[in-house]
Amino acid sequence: MDKIVIKGGQALHGEVQASGAKNAALPILASALLADGTSTYRNVPALADVATMLKVLRTMGCDAERDSETTDVCRVGVNGHITPEAPYDLVKTMRASVLVLGPLVARFGRARVSMPGGCAIGARPIDQHLKGLKALGADIHLTEGYVEATAKQLKGGTVNFDVITVTGTENVMMAAVLAQGRTLMENCAREPEVEELAKVLNKMGARIEGAGTSSITIEGVDGLKPVEHAILPDRIEAGTLLVAAAISGGDVLVRRVVPEHMDALVEKLREAGCTITTEGSGLRCKAPQRLDAVNITTTEHPGFPTDMQAQLMALMSVSQGTSVISENIFENRFMHVPELHRLGADITIQGPTAVVKGVKGLSGAPVMATDLRASASLILAGLRAEGRTDVSRVYHLDRGYERLERKLSALGADIRREKA
């Protein structure tokens, strides 16, 4: 097992490039099931979650591989016999495996997918996925921890999600593209990754309108064709790199981003005193002499993303003043707080709210990552802390960040990966 070792105090300077978006790559890889032939995807990040999704597809009988360890190209071939099952051993390691449910039942008429089970950051049920598939005519049974869905032919219908769900929107959208007739989806997630999936599906021959809004309309088609597509940049990784510049007192240009996807974060960084400028397809963050405290409330896109909450908390821990951070998406997403305490942060939790009193400095210490974004927050805090910080259990980090320690090192951080 690896750990990340950081010696803080180095201001980051230079340029870095954002990798492809994990949360776009996973549903797009699953969407390959909707067409015979080989789909080719570029700008696919080298992440543990991507490797798991490729393994899920191979388990079903697909030819799903990365071209090589050093390339960002993945190919998924769907030919011949497919076993429409995602087993527990894989789904338990990555909840996004459930994204194969919609494509399988739409294309092959049946699917057997393990229930995802618990999640460290809170309850993430798939009831809205199942509600949507039922509205399209799927017969759903829960048996021995598995969802079994069957349908001779899905039929278009109206799906009104009770709560906004990103993967639920994606799963039902992938099922509806092969349903007979029109499907209207209401209260949909509006994230850029949902819009990206719709773009890929339309390139395959689907007829989707409204993705990126709360109302999506789909006209079912008889079949789809394989596709070639480059995955959009990862807005969360890009945001993490901008915060790294801010917390270290540096000046960093993050290239290959979509600036309009970053508006909520950029607004808060500017409010904290950072200078943010757009340079081509990149964003530059120049840290201020003094960081000011800002209040943050996480909400669905286009609001402030829950996936950036932990990183901003690390930044606020060294700001001037008191910041109030309200988490409205996941009930257990403050598990990084005790670890930030170990570094000297002054944070008090009051239900779904954290009150962060900025301190003048942090001190290095051994800390432990509890989830993906928590691991990033601890690394960011380590960049600022005086002395050495060891972040263990970084397999969480590898689920969603492609070689983050290398990118930070290239910007001047004293950071390395070691065996724990």
XYZ file of C-alpha atoms in Angstrom:
420
model
C 0.000 0.000 0.000
C 1.281 3.471 -0.952
C 1.389 6.765 0.878
C 2.085 10.327 -0.237
C 4.838 12.220 1.589
C 4.825 16.024 1.461
C 7.224 18.601 2.855
C 5.194 21.791 2.903
C 6.100 25.389 2.312
C 6.822 25.443 -1.421
C 4.818 27.915 -3.527
C 3.654 26.261 -6.746
C 4.450 27.880 -10.092
C 4.099 26.853 -13.711
C 1.655 25.130 -16.022
C -0.210 21.838 -15.695
C -2.786 20.058 -17.813
C -6.068 18.625 -16.560
C -6.784 14.989 -17.414
C -10.037 13.622 -18.789
C -13.074 13.632 -16.538
C -13.604 10.495 -14.479
C -17.303 11.192 -14.036
C -17.756 11.468 -17.789
C -15.530 8.530 -18.745
C -17.366 5.951 -16.596
C -20.877 6.320 -18.105
C -19.430 6.784 -21.582
C -17.508 3.509 -21.314
C -20.743 1.811 -20.179
C -22.591 3.288 -23.162
C -20.435 1.191 -25.526
C -22.763 -1.707 -24.645
C -25.474 -0.025 -26.718
C -23.857 -0.804 -30.099
C -22.095 -3.686 -31.829
C -18.539 -2.979 -32.923
C -15.607 -1.149 -31.350
C -15.874 2.304 -29.820
C -12.689 4.333 -29.316
C -12.316 6.881 -26.541
C -9.469 9.369 -26.138
C -8.412 11.505 -23.167
C -9.466 8.694 -20.825
C -7.745 9.203 -17.450
C -5.584 6.389 -16.040
C -7.556 5.850 -12.835
C -8.457 2.892 -10.664
C -12.177 3.512 -11.310
C -11.643 3.457 -15.074
C -9.714 0.187 -14.758
C -12.622 -1.242 -12.745
C -15.179 -0.231 -15.374
C -13.066 -1.852 -18.102
C -12.894 -4.995 -15.967
C -16.685 -4.993 -15.523
C -17.081 -4.801 -19.303
C -14.554 -7.605 -19.867
C -16.386 -9.766 -17.331
C -19.467 -9.444 -19.545
C -17.587 -10.537 -22.634
C -16.537 -7.207 -24.122
C -13.061 -6.543 -25.462
C -12.304 -3.561 -23.224
C -8.718 -2.370 -22.904
C -6.452 0.655 -22.707
C -4.107 0.754 -25.715
C -1.092 0.820 -23.382
C -0.128 2.037 -19.912
C 1.129 5.319 -21.335
C -1.783 6.187 -23.638
C -5.086 7.910 -22.965
C -6.922 5.765 -25.552
C -9.372 3.040 -24.543
C -11.324 0.753 -26.866
C -14.460 -1.199 -26.072
C -15.523 -3.899 -28.507
C -19.015 -5.405 -28.230
C -19.339 -8.445 -30.442
C -20.904 -11.853 -29.994
C -22.199 -13.169 -26.702
C -22.612 -10.791 -23.760
C -23.218 -11.986 -20.206
C -25.446 -9.213 -18.825
C -24.238 -9.345 -15.235
C -22.129 -7.072 -13.023
C -20.977 -9.118 -10.009
C -20.783 -7.927 -6.416
C -16.988 -8.315 -6.227
C -16.618 -5.500 -8.765
C -19.630 -3.325 -7.969
C -18.622 -3.123 -4.280
C -15.336 -1.471 -5.283
C -17.016 1.175 -7.461
C -20.630 2.249 -7.262
C -20.562 3.598 -10.818
C -20.579 -0.016 -12.056
C -24.364 0.226 -11.756
C -24.264 2.384 -14.917
C -24.301 -0.806 -17.007
C -27.866 -1.523 -15.839
C -29.657 0.774 -18.301
C -27.647 -0.189 -21.397
C -27.955 -3.925 -20.659
C -31.717 -4.029 -20.218
C -32.257 -1.751 -23.229
C -29.966 -3.638 -25.617
C -30.107 -7.236 -24.395
C -33.459 -7.328 -22.642
C -32.114 -8.346 -19.278
C -29.569 -7.346 -16.662
C -28.375 -8.699 -13.342
C -26.386 -6.096 -11.434
C -25.297 -6.220 -7.815
C -26.753 -3.634 -5.474
C -23.923 -1.167 -4.736
C -24.256 -1.331 -0.954
C -22.924 1.301 1.420
C -20.678 4.254 0.743
C -18.285 6.040 3.071
C -19.627 9.527 2.305
C -23.284 8.633 2.826
C -26.339 6.828 1.533
C -26.414 6.694 -2.256
C -29.432 4.543 -3.140
C -30.353 3.543 -6.682
C -34.120 3.727 -6.166
C -34.396 6.524 -8.741
C -32.586 4.388 -11.338
C -35.108 1.607 -10.774
C -38.077 3.989 -10.792
C -36.964 5.298 -14.184
C -36.488 1.846 -15.697
C -39.900 0.754 -14.401
C -41.458 3.796 -16.086
C -39.988 2.517 -19.359
C -41.568 -0.891 -18.850
C -38.767 -2.882 -17.220
C -39.723 -5.631 -14.781
C -37.542 -5.192 -11.677
C -36.841 -7.771 -8.970
C -34.392 -7.613 -6.066
C -32.940 -11.055 -5.407
C -30.029 -12.037 -3.134
C -28.501 -8.569 -3.285
C -28.888 -8.222 -7.052
C -31.144 -6.088 -9.238
C -32.665 -8.253 -11.955
C -34.259 -6.233 -14.745
C -35.986 -7.649 -17.822
C -37.883 -6.152 -20.753
C -38.700 -7.556 -24.177
C -38.858 -3.992 -25.463
C -38.608 -0.838 -23.409
C -41.245 1.752 -24.230
C -40.965 5.500 -23.886
C -42.591 7.094 -20.884
C -42.404 9.946 -18.407
C -39.777 9.822 -15.681
C -39.973 12.447 -12.934
C -37.070 11.983 -10.545
C -37.974 12.561 -6.889
C -34.471 13.880 -6.237
C -31.746 15.048 -8.580
C -29.399 12.152 -9.353
C -26.466 12.244 -11.767
C -25.989 8.506 -12.300
C -29.752 7.957 -12.219
C -30.208 10.497 -15.014
C -27.417 8.832 -17.001
C -28.667 5.274 -16.485
C -32.239 6.039 -17.527
C -31.070 8.174 -20.463
C -28.980 5.268 -21.796
C -31.966 2.941 -21.476
C -34.376 5.378 -23.155
C -32.334 5.822 -26.338
C -33.391 2.309 -27.474
C -36.924 2.469 -26.045
C -39.841 2.539 -28.441
C -41.318 6.026 -28.683
C -40.682 9.228 -26.750
C -39.328 9.555 -23.212
C -39.628 12.706 -21.152
C -37.266 12.958 -18.151
C -37.932 15.670 -15.558
C -35.877 16.970 -12.602
C -32.717 15.706 -14.306
C -29.159 16.358 -13.187
C -27.599 19.239 -15.119
C -23.907 18.394 -14.661
C -21.566 18.820 -17.661
C -20.854 15.072 -17.509
C -24.549 14.337 -18.197
C -24.414 16.646 -21.184
C -21.217 14.946 -22.362
C -22.846 11.510 -22.234
C -25.783 12.806 -24.281
C -23.330 14.209 -26.836
C -21.708 10.770 -27.193
C -25.065 9.001 -27.451
C -26.186 11.436 -30.178
C -22.957 10.761 -32.079
C -23.906 7.070 -31.888
C -27.274 7.864 -33.499
C -29.502 8.655 -30.508
C -31.999 11.525 -30.542
C -31.632 13.405 -27.254
C -32.576 17.028 -26.597
C -32.281 19.095 -23.446
C -29.275 17.456 -21.768
C -27.704 19.987 -19.448
C -31.150 21.232 -18.399
C -33.635 19.765 -15.932
C -35.855 18.419 -18.734
C -34.557 15.882 -21.276
C -36.541 14.527 -24.235
C -35.496 11.342 -26.037
C -36.917 9.845 -29.230
C -36.070 6.147 -29.225
C -34.213 4.649 -32.188
C -33.890 1.076 -33.440
C -30.125 0.851 -33.060
C -26.874 2.705 -32.488
C -23.390 2.564 -33.990
C -19.961 2.629 -32.304
C -18.308 5.977 -31.795
C -14.981 7.790 -31.518
C -14.874 10.499 -28.871
C -12.449 12.512 -26.720
C -13.537 12.841 -23.082
C -13.958 16.390 -21.758
C -11.509 17.714 -19.103
C -12.053 16.927 -15.430
C -13.415 20.057 -13.734
C -12.827 18.632 -10.241
C -9.186 17.801 -10.886
C -8.720 21.227 -12.468
C -10.366 22.836 -9.457
C -8.120 20.911 -7.080
C -5.048 22.182 -8.948
C -6.308 25.775 -8.756
C -6.760 25.390 -4.995
C -3.232 23.957 -4.795
C -1.952 27.207 -6.289
C -4.023 29.240 -3.834
C -3.129 27.354 -0.649
C 0.595 27.260 -1.472
C 0.805 30.966 -2.268
C 1.666 30.247 -5.883
C 0.760 31.121 -9.468
C -0.402 28.222 -11.657
C -1.985 27.951 -15.110
C -4.218 24.879 -15.494
C -4.540 24.096 -19.186
C -7.217 22.135 -21.051
C -10.210 23.071 -18.958
C -13.725 24.242 -19.794
C -13.855 27.575 -17.912
C -17.665 27.822 -17.867
C -17.822 24.503 -15.998
C -15.792 26.101 -13.193
C -17.865 29.227 -12.517
C -19.023 28.352 -8.981
C -15.495 27.522 -7.822
C -13.904 30.510 -9.573
C -16.389 32.829 -7.880
C -15.368 31.529 -4.440
C -11.639 31.695 -5.194
C -12.003 35.302 -6.295
C -14.037 36.056 -3.182
C -11.147 34.588 -1.159
C -8.782 37.056 -2.808
C -7.286 34.990 -5.637
C -6.732 36.455 -9.081
C -8.311 34.119 -11.658
C -7.811 34.790 -15.356
C -8.776 32.887 -18.495
C -5.932 32.148 -20.896
C -7.128 30.303 -23.961
C -8.555 26.988 -22.797
C -6.925 27.415 -19.408
C -7.436 29.099 -16.052
C -4.673 30.795 -14.067
C -4.842 31.167 -10.294
C -2.547 33.649 -8.586
C -2.651 33.502 -4.805
C -3.179 36.667 -2.770
C -0.946 37.901 0.023
C -3.744 37.006 2.417
C -6.641 34.588 1.931
C -10.046 35.779 3.098
C -12.680 33.455 4.546
C -15.702 32.674 2.354
C -18.918 30.783 3.026
C -19.770 27.748 0.907
C -22.998 25.814 0.380
C -22.810 22.700 -1.768
C -25.663 22.009 -4.142
C -26.385 20.445 -7.510
C -24.847 21.926 -10.654
C -24.573 24.794 -11.488
C -24.108 25.413 -7.752
C -20.955 24.762 -5.774
C -19.962 21.090 -6.261
C -19.817 18.747 -3.293
C -16.715 17.211 -4.887
C -14.818 20.475 -4.178
C -16.027 20.960 -0.604
C -13.134 19.170 1.129
C -10.537 21.034 -0.935
C -12.078 24.422 -0.144
C -12.222 23.489 3.538
C -8.456 22.934 3.475
C -8.038 26.359 1.876
C -10.331 28.024 4.418
C -8.380 26.461 7.277
C -5.551 28.923 6.540
C -7.695 31.915 5.601
C -8.254 35.065 7.645
C -11.606 34.978 9.410
C -14.322 32.363 9.843
C -15.873 30.331 7.053
C -19.185 28.460 7.242
C -19.367 25.408 4.969
C -22.765 23.729 4.504
C -22.884 20.265 2.923
C -26.279 19.563 1.326
C -25.484 16.545 -0.858
C -23.868 13.810 1.290
C -24.440 13.450 5.014
C -21.025 11.979 5.881
C -18.783 14.208 3.831
C -16.904 15.775 6.746
C -14.781 12.707 7.525
C -11.638 14.629 6.588
C -12.185 17.077 9.462
C -10.502 14.965 12.205
C -7.494 14.523 9.917
C -7.289 18.275 9.237
C -7.401 18.726 13.023
C -4.213 16.647 13.219
C -2.537 19.242 10.998
C -3.678 22.085 13.247
C -6.921 23.224 11.605
C -9.651 24.772 13.780
C -12.927 23.272 12.525
C -16.165 22.628 14.403
C -18.934 20.463 12.970
C -22.550 21.371 13.670
C -24.742 18.825 11.874
C -24.458 19.445 8.109
C -22.367 22.572 8.715
C -18.672 23.064 9.433
C -17.390 26.270 10.979
C -13.775 26.867 9.973
C -11.698 29.422 11.866
C -8.607 30.235 9.882
C -5.230 29.665 11.508
C -1.873 31.229 10.676
C -0.202 27.936 9.870
C -0.515 24.167 9.770
C 1.983 21.576 11.023
C 2.833 18.357 9.225
C 1.609 15.073 10.715
C 0.632 11.542 9.658
C -2.962 11.564 8.349
C -5.268 9.020 6.734
C -7.506 9.461 3.692
C -11.109 8.336 4.167
C -12.464 8.892 0.651
C -11.496 10.280 -2.740
C -11.957 14.021 -2.203
C -10.826 13.842 1.437
C -7.487 12.506 0.217
C -7.089 15.534 -2.058
C -7.883 17.923 0.790
C -5.181 16.369 2.976
C -2.590 16.682 0.227
C -3.551 20.336 -0.273
C -3.214 20.976 3.456
C 0.145 19.201 3.403
C 1.384 21.620 0.742
C 0.863 24.446 3.233
C 1.863 22.676 6.459
C 5.273 23.233 7.995
C 7.289 20.021 8.079
C 6.390 16.576 6.824
C 2.898 15.236 6.152
C 2.330 11.545 5.366
C -1.022 10.783 3.733
C -1.849 7.077 3.922
C -4.567 5.028 2.185
C -4.031 6.936 -1.055
C -5.742 4.209 -3.054
C -8.720 6.538 -2.556
C -6.782 9.259 -4.395
C -5.948 6.935 -7.287
C -9.648 6.364 -7.923
C -10.077 9.908 -9.205
C -6.734 11.691 -9.738
C -4.249 10.726 -12.424
C -0.731 10.884 -10.956
C -1.548 13.954 -8.863
C 1.749 13.824 -6.992
C 3.666 14.009 -10.302
C 1.680 17.026 -11.449
C 2.250 18.834 -8.164
C 5.945 17.930 -8.167
C 6.326 19.422 -11.652
C 4.909 22.667 -10.229
C 7.581 22.752 -7.503
C 5.991 20.808 -4.630
C 8.213 18.615 -2.464
C 6.019 15.547 -2.776
C 6.581 11.881 -3.520
C 4.897 8.506 -3.366
C 6.334 5.830 -1.092
C 5.451 2.355 0.050
C 3.645 2.602 3.379
